[in-house]
XYZ file of C-alpha atoms in Angstrom:
648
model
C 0.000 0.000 0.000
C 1.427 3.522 -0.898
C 3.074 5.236 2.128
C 2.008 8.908 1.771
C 4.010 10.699 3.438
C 7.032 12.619 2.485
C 9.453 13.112 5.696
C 11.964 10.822 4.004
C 11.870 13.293 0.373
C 13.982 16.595 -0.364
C 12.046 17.923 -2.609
C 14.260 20.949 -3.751
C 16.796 18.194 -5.564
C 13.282 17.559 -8.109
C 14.747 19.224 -11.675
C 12.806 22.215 -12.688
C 11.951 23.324 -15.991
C 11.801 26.911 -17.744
C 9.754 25.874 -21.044
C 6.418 27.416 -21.648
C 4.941 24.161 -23.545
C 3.695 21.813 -20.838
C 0.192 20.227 -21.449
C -1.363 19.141 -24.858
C -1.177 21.212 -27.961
C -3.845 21.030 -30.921
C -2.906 21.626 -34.449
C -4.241 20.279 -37.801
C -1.338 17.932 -38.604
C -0.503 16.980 -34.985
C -1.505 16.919 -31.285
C 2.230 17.418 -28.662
C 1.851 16.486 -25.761
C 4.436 17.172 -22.944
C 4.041 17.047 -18.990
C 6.521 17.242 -15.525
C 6.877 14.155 -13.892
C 10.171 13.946 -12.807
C 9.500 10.783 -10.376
C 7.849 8.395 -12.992
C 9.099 5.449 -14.419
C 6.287 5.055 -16.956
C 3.679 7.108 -18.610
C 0.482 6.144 -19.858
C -1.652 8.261 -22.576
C -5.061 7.277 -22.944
C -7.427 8.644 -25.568
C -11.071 7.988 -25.369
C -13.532 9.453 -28.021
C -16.419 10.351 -24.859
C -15.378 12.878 -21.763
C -17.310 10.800 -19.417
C -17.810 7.168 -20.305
C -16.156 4.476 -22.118
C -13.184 2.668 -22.924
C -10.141 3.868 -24.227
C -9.775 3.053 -27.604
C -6.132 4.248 -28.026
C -3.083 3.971 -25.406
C 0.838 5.287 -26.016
C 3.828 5.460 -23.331
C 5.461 8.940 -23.657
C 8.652 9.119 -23.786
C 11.395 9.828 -20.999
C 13.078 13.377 -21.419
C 15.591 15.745 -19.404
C 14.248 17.807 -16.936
C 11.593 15.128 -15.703
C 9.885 15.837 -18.826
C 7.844 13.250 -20.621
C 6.300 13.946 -24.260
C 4.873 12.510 -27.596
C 3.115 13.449 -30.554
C 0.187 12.500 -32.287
C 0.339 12.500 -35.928
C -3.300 13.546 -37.353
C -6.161 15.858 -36.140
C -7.396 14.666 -32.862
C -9.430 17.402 -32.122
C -12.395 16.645 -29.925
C -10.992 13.531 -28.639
C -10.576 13.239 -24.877
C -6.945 12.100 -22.907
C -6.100 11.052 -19.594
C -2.606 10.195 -17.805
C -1.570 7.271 -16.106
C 2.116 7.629 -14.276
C 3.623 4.592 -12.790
C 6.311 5.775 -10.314
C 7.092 2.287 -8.938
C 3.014 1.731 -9.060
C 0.703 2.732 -10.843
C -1.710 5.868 -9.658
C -5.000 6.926 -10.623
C -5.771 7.899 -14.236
C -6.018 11.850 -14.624
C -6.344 14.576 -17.177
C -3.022 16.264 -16.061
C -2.036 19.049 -14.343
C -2.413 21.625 -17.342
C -5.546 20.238 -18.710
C -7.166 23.732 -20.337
C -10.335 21.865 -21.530
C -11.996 18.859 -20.064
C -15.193 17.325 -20.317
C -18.100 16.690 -17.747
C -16.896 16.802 -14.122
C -12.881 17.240 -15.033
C -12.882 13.244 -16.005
C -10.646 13.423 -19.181
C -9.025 16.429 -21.046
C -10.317 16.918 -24.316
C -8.210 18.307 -27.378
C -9.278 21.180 -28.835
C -8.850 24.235 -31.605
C -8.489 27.360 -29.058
C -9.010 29.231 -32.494
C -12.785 27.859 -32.871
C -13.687 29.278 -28.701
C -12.981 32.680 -29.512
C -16.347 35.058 -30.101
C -16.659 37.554 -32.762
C -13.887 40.407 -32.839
C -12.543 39.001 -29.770
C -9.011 40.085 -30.900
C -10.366 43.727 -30.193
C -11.452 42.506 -26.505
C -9.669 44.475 -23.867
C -10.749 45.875 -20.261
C -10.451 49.354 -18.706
C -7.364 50.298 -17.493
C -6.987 53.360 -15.053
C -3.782 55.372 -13.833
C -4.400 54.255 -9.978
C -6.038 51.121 -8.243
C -7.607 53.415 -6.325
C -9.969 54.570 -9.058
C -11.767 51.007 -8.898
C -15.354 50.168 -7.150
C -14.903 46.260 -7.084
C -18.480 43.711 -6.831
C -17.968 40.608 -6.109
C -20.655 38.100 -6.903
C -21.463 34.419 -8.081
C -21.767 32.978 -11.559
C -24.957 31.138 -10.215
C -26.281 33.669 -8.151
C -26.157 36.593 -10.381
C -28.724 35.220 -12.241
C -30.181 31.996 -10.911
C -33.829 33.557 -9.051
C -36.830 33.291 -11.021
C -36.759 37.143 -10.937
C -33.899 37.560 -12.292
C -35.556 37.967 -16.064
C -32.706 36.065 -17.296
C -33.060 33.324 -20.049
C -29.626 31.836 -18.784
C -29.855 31.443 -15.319
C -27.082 30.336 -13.205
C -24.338 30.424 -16.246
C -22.169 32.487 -17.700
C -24.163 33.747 -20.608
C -26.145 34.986 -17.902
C -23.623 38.320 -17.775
C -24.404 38.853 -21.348
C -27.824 39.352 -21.293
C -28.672 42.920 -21.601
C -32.763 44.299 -21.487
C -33.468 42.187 -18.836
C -36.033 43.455 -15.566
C -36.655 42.054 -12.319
C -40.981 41.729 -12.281
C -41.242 45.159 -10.436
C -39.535 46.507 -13.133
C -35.774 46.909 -12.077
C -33.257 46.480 -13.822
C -31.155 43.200 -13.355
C -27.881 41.421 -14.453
C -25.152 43.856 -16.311
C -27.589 46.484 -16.736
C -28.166 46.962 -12.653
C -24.064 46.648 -13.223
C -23.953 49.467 -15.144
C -26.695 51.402 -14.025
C -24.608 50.940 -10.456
C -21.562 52.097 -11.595
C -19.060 49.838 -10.427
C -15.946 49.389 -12.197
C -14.815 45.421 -11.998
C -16.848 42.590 -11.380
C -14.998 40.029 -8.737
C -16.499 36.415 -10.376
C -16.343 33.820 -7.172
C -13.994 30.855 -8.804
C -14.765 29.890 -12.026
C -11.693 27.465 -12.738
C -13.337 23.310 -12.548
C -14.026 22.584 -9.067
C -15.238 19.059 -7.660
C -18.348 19.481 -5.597
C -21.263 20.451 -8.245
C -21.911 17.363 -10.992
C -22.145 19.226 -13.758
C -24.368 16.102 -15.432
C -26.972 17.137 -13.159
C -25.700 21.257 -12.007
C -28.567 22.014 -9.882
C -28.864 19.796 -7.679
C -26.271 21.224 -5.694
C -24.559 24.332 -4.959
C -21.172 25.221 -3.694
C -19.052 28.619 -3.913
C -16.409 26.810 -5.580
C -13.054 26.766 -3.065
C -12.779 22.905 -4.067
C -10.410 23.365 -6.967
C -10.148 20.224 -9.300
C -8.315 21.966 -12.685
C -7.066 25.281 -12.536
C -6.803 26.266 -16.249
C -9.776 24.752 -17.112
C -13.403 26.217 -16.620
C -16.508 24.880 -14.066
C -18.965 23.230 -16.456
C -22.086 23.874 -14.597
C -22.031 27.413 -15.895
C -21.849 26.331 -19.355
C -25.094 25.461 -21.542
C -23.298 22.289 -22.286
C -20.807 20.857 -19.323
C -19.894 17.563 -22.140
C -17.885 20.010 -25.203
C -15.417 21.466 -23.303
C -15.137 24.211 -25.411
C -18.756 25.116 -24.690
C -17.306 26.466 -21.364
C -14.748 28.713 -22.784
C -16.808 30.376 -25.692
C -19.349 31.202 -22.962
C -16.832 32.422 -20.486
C -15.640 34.216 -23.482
C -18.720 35.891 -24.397
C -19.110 36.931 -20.877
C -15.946 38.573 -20.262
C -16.483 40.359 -23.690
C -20.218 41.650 -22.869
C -18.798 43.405 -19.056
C -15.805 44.683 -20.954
C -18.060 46.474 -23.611
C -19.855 47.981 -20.845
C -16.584 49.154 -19.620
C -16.510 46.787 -16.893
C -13.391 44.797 -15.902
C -13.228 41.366 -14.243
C -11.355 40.050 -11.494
C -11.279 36.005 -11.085
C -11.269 34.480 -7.573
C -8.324 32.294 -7.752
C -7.645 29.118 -5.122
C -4.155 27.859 -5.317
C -3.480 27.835 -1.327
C -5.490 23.955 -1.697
C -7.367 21.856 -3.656
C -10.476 19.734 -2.804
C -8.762 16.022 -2.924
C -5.883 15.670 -1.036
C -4.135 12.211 -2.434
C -6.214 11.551 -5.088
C -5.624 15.133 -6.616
C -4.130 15.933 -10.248
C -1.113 16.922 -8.554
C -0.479 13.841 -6.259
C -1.369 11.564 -9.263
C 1.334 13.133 -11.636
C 4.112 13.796 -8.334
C 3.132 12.716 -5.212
C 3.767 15.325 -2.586
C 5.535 17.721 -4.557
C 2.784 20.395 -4.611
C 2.250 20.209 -1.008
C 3.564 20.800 1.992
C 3.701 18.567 5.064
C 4.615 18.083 8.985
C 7.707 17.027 10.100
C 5.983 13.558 10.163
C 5.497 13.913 6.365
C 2.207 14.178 6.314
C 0.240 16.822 4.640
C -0.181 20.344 7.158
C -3.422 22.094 6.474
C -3.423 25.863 6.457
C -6.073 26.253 4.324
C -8.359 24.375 6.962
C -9.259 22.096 3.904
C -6.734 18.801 4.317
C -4.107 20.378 2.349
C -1.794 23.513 1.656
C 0.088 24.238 -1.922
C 3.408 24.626 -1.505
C 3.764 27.596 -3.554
C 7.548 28.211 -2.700
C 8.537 25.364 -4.402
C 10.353 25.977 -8.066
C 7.745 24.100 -10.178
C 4.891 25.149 -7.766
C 5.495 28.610 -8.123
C 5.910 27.933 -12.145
C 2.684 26.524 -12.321
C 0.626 29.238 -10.612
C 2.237 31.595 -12.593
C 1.769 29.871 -16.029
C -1.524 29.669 -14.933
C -2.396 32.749 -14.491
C -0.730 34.320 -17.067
C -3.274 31.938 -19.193
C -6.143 33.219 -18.034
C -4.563 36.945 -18.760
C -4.003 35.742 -22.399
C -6.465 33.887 -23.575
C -9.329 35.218 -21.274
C -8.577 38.646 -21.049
C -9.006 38.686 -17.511
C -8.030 42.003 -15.477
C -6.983 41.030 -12.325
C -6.772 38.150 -9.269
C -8.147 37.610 -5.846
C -6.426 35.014 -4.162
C -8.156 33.063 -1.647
C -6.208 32.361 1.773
C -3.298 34.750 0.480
C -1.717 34.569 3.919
C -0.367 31.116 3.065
C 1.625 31.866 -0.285
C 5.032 32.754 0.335
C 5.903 36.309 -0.349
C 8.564 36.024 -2.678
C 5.739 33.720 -5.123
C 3.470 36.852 -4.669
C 6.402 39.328 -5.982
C 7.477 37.204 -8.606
C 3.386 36.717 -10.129
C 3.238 40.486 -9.769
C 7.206 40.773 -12.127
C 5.558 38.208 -14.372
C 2.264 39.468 -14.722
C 3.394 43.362 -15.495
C 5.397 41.696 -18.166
C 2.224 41.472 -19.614
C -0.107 44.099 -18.529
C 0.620 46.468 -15.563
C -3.119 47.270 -15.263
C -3.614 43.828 -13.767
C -4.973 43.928 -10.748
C -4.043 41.108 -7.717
C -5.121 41.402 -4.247
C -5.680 38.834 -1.734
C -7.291 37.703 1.534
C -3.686 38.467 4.096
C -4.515 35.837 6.352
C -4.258 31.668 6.469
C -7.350 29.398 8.576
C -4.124 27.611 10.439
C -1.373 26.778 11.211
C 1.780 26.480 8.817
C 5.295 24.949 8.496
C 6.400 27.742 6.260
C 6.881 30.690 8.939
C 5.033 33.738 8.911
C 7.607 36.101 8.365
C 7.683 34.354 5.184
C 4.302 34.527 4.089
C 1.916 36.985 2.334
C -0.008 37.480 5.598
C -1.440 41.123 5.902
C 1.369 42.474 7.762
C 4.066 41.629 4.941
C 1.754 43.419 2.140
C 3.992 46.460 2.343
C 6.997 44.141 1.268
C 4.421 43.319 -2.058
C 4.322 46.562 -3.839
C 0.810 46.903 -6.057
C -0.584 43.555 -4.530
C -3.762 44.319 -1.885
C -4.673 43.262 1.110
C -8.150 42.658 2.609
C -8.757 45.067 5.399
C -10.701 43.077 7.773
C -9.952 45.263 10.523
C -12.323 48.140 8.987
C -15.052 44.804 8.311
C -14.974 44.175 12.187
C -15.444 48.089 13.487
C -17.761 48.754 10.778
C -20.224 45.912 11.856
C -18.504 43.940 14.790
C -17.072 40.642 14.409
C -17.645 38.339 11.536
C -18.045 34.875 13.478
C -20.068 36.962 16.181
C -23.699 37.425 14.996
C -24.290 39.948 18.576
C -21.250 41.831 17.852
C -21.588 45.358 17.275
C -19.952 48.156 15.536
C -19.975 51.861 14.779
C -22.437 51.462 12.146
C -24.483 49.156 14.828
C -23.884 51.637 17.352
C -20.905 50.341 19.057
C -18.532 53.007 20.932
C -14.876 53.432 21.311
C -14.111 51.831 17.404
C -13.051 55.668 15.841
C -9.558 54.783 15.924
C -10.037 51.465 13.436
C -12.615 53.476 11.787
C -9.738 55.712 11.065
C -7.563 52.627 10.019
C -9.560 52.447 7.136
C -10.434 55.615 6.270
C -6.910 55.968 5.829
C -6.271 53.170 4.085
C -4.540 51.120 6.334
C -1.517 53.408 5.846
C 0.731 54.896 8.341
C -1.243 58.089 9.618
C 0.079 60.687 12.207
C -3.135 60.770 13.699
C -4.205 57.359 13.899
C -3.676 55.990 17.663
C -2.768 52.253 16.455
C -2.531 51.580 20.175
C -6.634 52.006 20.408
C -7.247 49.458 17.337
C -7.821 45.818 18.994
C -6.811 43.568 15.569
C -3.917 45.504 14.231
C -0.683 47.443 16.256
C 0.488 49.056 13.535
C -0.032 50.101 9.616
C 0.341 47.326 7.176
C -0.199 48.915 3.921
C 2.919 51.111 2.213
C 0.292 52.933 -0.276
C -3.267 53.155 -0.557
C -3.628 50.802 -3.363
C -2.672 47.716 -1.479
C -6.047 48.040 0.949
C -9.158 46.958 0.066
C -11.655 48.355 2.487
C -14.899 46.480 2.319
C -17.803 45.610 5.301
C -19.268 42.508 3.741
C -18.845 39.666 1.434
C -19.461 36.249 0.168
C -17.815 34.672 3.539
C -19.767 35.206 6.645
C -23.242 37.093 7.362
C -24.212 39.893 4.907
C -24.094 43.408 5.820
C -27.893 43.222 6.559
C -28.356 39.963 8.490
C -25.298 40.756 10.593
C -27.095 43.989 11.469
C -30.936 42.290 11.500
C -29.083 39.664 14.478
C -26.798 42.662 16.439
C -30.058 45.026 16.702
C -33.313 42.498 16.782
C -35.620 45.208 18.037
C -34.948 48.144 15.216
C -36.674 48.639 12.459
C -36.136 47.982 8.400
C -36.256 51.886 8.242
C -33.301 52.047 10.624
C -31.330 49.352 9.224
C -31.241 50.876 5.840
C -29.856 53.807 7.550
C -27.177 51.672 8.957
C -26.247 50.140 5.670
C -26.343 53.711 3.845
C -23.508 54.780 6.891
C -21.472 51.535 6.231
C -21.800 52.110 1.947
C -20.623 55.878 2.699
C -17.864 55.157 4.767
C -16.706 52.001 2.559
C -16.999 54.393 -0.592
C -15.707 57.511 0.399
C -12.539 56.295 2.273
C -9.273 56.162 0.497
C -7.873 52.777 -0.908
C -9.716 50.664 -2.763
C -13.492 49.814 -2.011
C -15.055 46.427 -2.768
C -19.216 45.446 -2.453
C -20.754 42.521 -1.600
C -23.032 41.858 -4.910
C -26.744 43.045 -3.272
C -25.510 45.531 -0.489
C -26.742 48.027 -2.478
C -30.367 46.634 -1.757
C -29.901 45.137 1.322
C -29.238 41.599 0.116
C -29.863 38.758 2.653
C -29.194 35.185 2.949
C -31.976 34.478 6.035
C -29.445 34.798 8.543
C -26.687 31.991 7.021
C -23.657 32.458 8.257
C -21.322 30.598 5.902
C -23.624 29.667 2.880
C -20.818 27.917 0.935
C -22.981 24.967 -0.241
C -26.647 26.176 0.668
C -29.329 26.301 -1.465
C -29.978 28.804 -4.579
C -32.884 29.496 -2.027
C -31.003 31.070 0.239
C -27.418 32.220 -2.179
C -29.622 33.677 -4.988
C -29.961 37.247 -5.348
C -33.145 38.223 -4.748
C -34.278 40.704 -7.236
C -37.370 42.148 -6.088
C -35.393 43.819 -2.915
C -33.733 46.400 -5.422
C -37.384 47.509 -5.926
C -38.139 47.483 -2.487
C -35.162 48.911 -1.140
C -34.421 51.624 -4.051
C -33.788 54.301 -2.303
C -30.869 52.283 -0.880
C -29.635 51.482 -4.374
C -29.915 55.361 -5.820
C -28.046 55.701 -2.533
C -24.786 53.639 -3.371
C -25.559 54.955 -6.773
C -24.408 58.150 -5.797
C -21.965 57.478 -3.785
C -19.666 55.396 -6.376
C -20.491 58.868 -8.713
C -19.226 61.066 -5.977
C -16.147 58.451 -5.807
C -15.271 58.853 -9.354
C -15.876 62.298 -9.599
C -13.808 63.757 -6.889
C -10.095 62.011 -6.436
C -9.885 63.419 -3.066
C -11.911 60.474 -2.217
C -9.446 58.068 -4.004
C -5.694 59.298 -3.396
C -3.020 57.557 -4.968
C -0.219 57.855 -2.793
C 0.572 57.432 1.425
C 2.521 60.831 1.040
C -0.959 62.492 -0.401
C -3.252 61.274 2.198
C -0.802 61.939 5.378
C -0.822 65.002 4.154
C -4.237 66.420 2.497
C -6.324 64.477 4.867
C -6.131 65.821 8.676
C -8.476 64.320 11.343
C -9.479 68.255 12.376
C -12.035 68.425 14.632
C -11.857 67.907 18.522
C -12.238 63.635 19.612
C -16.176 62.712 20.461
C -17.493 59.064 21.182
C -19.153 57.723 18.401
C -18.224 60.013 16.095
C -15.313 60.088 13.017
C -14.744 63.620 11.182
C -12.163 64.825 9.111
C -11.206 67.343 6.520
C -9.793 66.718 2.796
C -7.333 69.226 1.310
C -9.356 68.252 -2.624
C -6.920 71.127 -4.160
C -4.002 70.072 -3.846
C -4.888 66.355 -5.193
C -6.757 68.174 -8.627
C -10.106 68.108 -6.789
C -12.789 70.549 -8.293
C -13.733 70.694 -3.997
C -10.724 72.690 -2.085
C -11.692 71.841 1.030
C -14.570 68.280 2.018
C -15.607 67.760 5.555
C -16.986 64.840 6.378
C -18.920 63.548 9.870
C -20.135 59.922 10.689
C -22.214 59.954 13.805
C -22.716 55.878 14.776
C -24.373 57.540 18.363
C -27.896 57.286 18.883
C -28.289 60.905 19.464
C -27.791 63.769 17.267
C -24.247 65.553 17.349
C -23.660 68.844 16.652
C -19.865 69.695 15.455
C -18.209 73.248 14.971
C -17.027 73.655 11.712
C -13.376 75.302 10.160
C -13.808 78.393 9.223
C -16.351 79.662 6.625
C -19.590 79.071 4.676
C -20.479 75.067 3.603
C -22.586 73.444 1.396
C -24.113 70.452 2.422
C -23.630 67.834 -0.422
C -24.397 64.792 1.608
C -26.765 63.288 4.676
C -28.170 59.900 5.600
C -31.310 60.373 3.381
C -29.611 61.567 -0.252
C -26.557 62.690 -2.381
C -26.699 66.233 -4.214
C -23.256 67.919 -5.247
C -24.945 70.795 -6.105
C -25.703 71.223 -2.574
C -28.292 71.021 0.097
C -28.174 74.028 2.669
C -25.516 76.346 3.290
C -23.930 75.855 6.749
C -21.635 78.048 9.298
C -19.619 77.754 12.832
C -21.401 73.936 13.393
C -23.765 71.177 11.916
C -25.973 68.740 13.449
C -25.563 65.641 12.519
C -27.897 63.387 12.730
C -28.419 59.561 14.947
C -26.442 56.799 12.822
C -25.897 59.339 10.097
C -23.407 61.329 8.075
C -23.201 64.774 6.956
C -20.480 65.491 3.757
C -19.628 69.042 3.403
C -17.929 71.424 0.704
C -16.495 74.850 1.463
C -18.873 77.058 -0.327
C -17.308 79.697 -3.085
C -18.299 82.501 -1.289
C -16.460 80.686 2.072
């Protein structure tokens, strides 16, 4: 029986290898094949003519190379036929479509050849994203492939896939719009896409009878077939993924993939352990695998062909998807000097790309933290983000804590890591680190590496977490507590990310951690954006503000330390401050702005001169409100924004 583990292994004396051809390679006169398996003493091709079912009707040994390469060709036009590999290192393992595989039939069985020529939509040649001078200029919403579009009130034809994005016309029953049109109509700038690589626990033979966010990776260049129309042609999946990255980036959206290379969903019986067993991991001193991810398993990503593979991979999905940027799950448990190295290769490419990542792992690791891109080495990863969870927690209390309270819940005594984020989690004169409870100093070197949201796909949503903190208050107040959180989220400096359906007070019926719930309880319902519109025009408004004043979105740590100055005297419950918009090109000279989280009405003495009121809890008007002088009330759980007024 196999021994798996690896205590008796170095794994650094493994060749590596520099080309850029491993996996399987159509053309019209021949299919070349060529994969890593340095360890193997035998290599099995079979081809099979369904993805799913069958014998093989063809089976070739490939050929011993340098390097731990293996490779053959196959004279003819194969294309449409399906592969799988069998390695024998000393015995045989299971069969599998490789690590590479970039198309595969139903459920990841078998790789299928293909023409990448015949998957590529109309003009796609043209395709390209929007780019912009600073991070800081993007309003990022993350959301589902299946939820997007999946309710009955959606008014989409293709619910739950990806031609779901590409559907434009389409109204909820009330009359709202939905899908990219609500995108647009919002204003956001990227679209965040939960994974969409092949992951393991959805059959895509029968897609809806389960659901799953997709952190079970299976194949990493390939695409999830339950979002296709057709989860047997593999290609299916990649003209549709196609189509949908084309229709967002002709509405001038970008999109951002949720990648998962810190684990995958099998642990022995994975791609990787079938090709080289234990090289892609890494294990306990007892050799078996450690499990920083929380999930059986952690990627060793500092390893040479490790680190070659995630970035091969991702440069793929830059090439031949278009794709704009990366989120990488459980970023904390990369190594940092992987991160640098995807950021070198990736500008190579494109420097608009944009890569952030959650800056934390769910345990405990043999690779040492000072080692790791955990949130507090994102300053040593120059234009790679971190998720600041810190401004999550004071905005609405703890995640795992459904009680817990924060400023926008009416919690006291949270200014200071209200001011964390505000700033951007950069190194403020005025920020009292020694006040914050999760952090003890600044982690971020420039604004771009923060990415200030209060809710997302992990946890409660903004609106249950608030529903379960304050049981007795009303809808009417809670919207007024998720307008505060939106303002503060969209006006602070770095870069701000939404939970897909803040903007209408999305909920999930109180789930906590909905990762393979029902579409009854994931799908986006709709019919709230009618009901709660007045909280949609609100977030409207506020990403318009955003991208019309760049006081709001500074590029640099220099700019905000020194055109944004915490001026007014310290009062529980309440953050103010003032921005200096002339000297960053602002069409405002000088912005106040006041968040009261109290349950009583604050009044605050103002700098000198006339204001303009451009902003409460209730609505957004640049052109001004009132005109204001000495102080303002402000009201309970509300916000005032303020503009020095010409004649001022």
């Amino acid at each position: 029986m196999r021994n798996w583990k690896f205590n008796h292994i170095d794994f650094s004396t493994y060749p590596g290898y520099e080309g850029k051809d491993l996996g399987v390679f159509w053309s019209p006169e021949k299919t070349t094949i060529k994969i890593w398996a340095p360890t193997a003493k035998m290599v099995e091709l079979r081809l099979y003519k369904d993805g799913v079912r069958g014998e093989a009707y063809h089976k070739t040994n490939l050929q011993k190379k340098e390097k731990g390469i293996w490779d053959t060709v196959l004279t003819g036009d194969y294309e449409g036929k399906f592969y799988t590999f069998k390695v024998n290192d000393g015995e045989w393992l299971e069969e599998v479509p490789g690590i590479y595989a970039r198309c595969v039939g139903a459920n990841g069985l078998r790789g299928m050849i293909y023409n990448p020529n015949t998957t590529n939509p109309e003009n796609w040649v043209y395709d390209n994203g929007p780019r912009y001078k600073s991070f800081t200029e993007a309003v990022i919403y993350e959301t589902h492939v299946r939820d997007f579009s999946i309710a009955k009130n959606s008014g989409i034809e293709n619910k739950g896939k990806f031609l779901g994005f590409t559907e434009e016309g389409t109204r909820s029953p009330e009359g709202v719009k939905t899908g990219i049109d609500h995108l647009k109509e919002l204003g956001i700038t990227h679209v965040h896409l939960l994974p969409v690589n092949d992951f393991v626990t959805v059959d895509e033979e029968k897609p809806l009878e389960k659901y799953n966010w997709g952190y079970d990776p299976m194949h990493y260049n390939a695409l999830e077939g339950s979002y296709a129309t057709d989860a047997y042609d593999g290609r299916k999946r990649i003209v549709e993924f196609k189509e949908l990255v084309k229709a967002l980036h002709a509405s001038g959206i970008g999109v951002i993939l949720d990648v998962v290379f810190n684990h995958t969903y099998y642990a022995k019986e994975s791609v990787f352990n079938q090709i080289v067993p234990g090289y892609f991991y890494r294990q306990k001193e007892d050799g078996s695998f450690s499990n920083a991810s929380g999930c059986g398993n952690e990627v060793a990503s500092e390893r040479e062909m490790v680190r070659k593979y995630i970035i091969d991979t991702l440069k793929y999905w830059v090439e031949e998807f278009h794709v704009d940027g990366f989120r990488f799950d459980l970023m904390g448990i990369h190594d940092i000097k992987t991160m640098q190295e995807i950021r070198k290769s990736l500008n190579k490419i494109d420097h608009g790309l944009f890569l952030y990542g959650e800056g934390w792992a769910a345990d405990q690791s043999p690779m040492p933290e000072s080692k790791r891109a955990v949130k507090r080495n994102t300053s040593a990863m120059r234009k790679i983000a971190s998720f600041n969870d810190d401004f999550r927690d004071a905005l609405k209390g703890n995640h795992g804590d459904k009680k817990s309270k924060g400023f926008v819940s009416g919690l006291g005594l949270r200014e200071e890591a209200i001011k964390f984020g505000i700033t951007a989690a950069i190194h403020h004169p005025q920020v009292n680190y020694g006040y914050i409870e999760t952090v003890q100093s600044a982690w971020a070197a420039e604004p771009d590496q923060c990415i200030n949201y209060v809710s997302c796909h992990d946890n409660y949503t903004l609106w249950d977490k608030l529903k379960q903190s304050l049981p007795k208050v009303s809808n009417e107040e809670l919207q007024k507590r998720v307008k505060l959180a939106g303002a503060l989220v969209l006006t602070s400096q770095g870069v701000p990310l939404l939970h897909a359906g803040v903007d209408f007070c999305r909920t999930k019926g109180g789930n906590g951690n909905s990762y393979k719930s029902p579409d009854s309880v994931n799908q986006i319902d709709w019919s709230r954006k009618n009901e709660f519109i007045d909280v949609f025009e609100y977030f409207q408004k506020l990403i318009q503000l955003r991208k019309n004043h760049p006081a709001f979105r500074m590029t640099t740590a220099d700019s905000i330390r020194r055109d944004l100055n915490f001026c007014t005297e310290y009062q529980v419950g309440v953050v103010s401050y003032c921005l200096d918009g002339k000297s960053v090109g602002d069409s405002w000279s000088k912005i106040f702005l006041i968040f009261n989280g109290n349950k009583v009405e604050v009044e605050i003495p103002l700098p000198e001169g006339n204001y303009s009121v451009v902003a409460d809890a209730i609505s957004i008007n640049e052109e001004g409100m009132e005109i204001v002088e000495q102080s303002v009330r402000v009201d309970p759980v509300s916000l005032k924004i303020l503009v020095q007024a010409e004649n001022g």
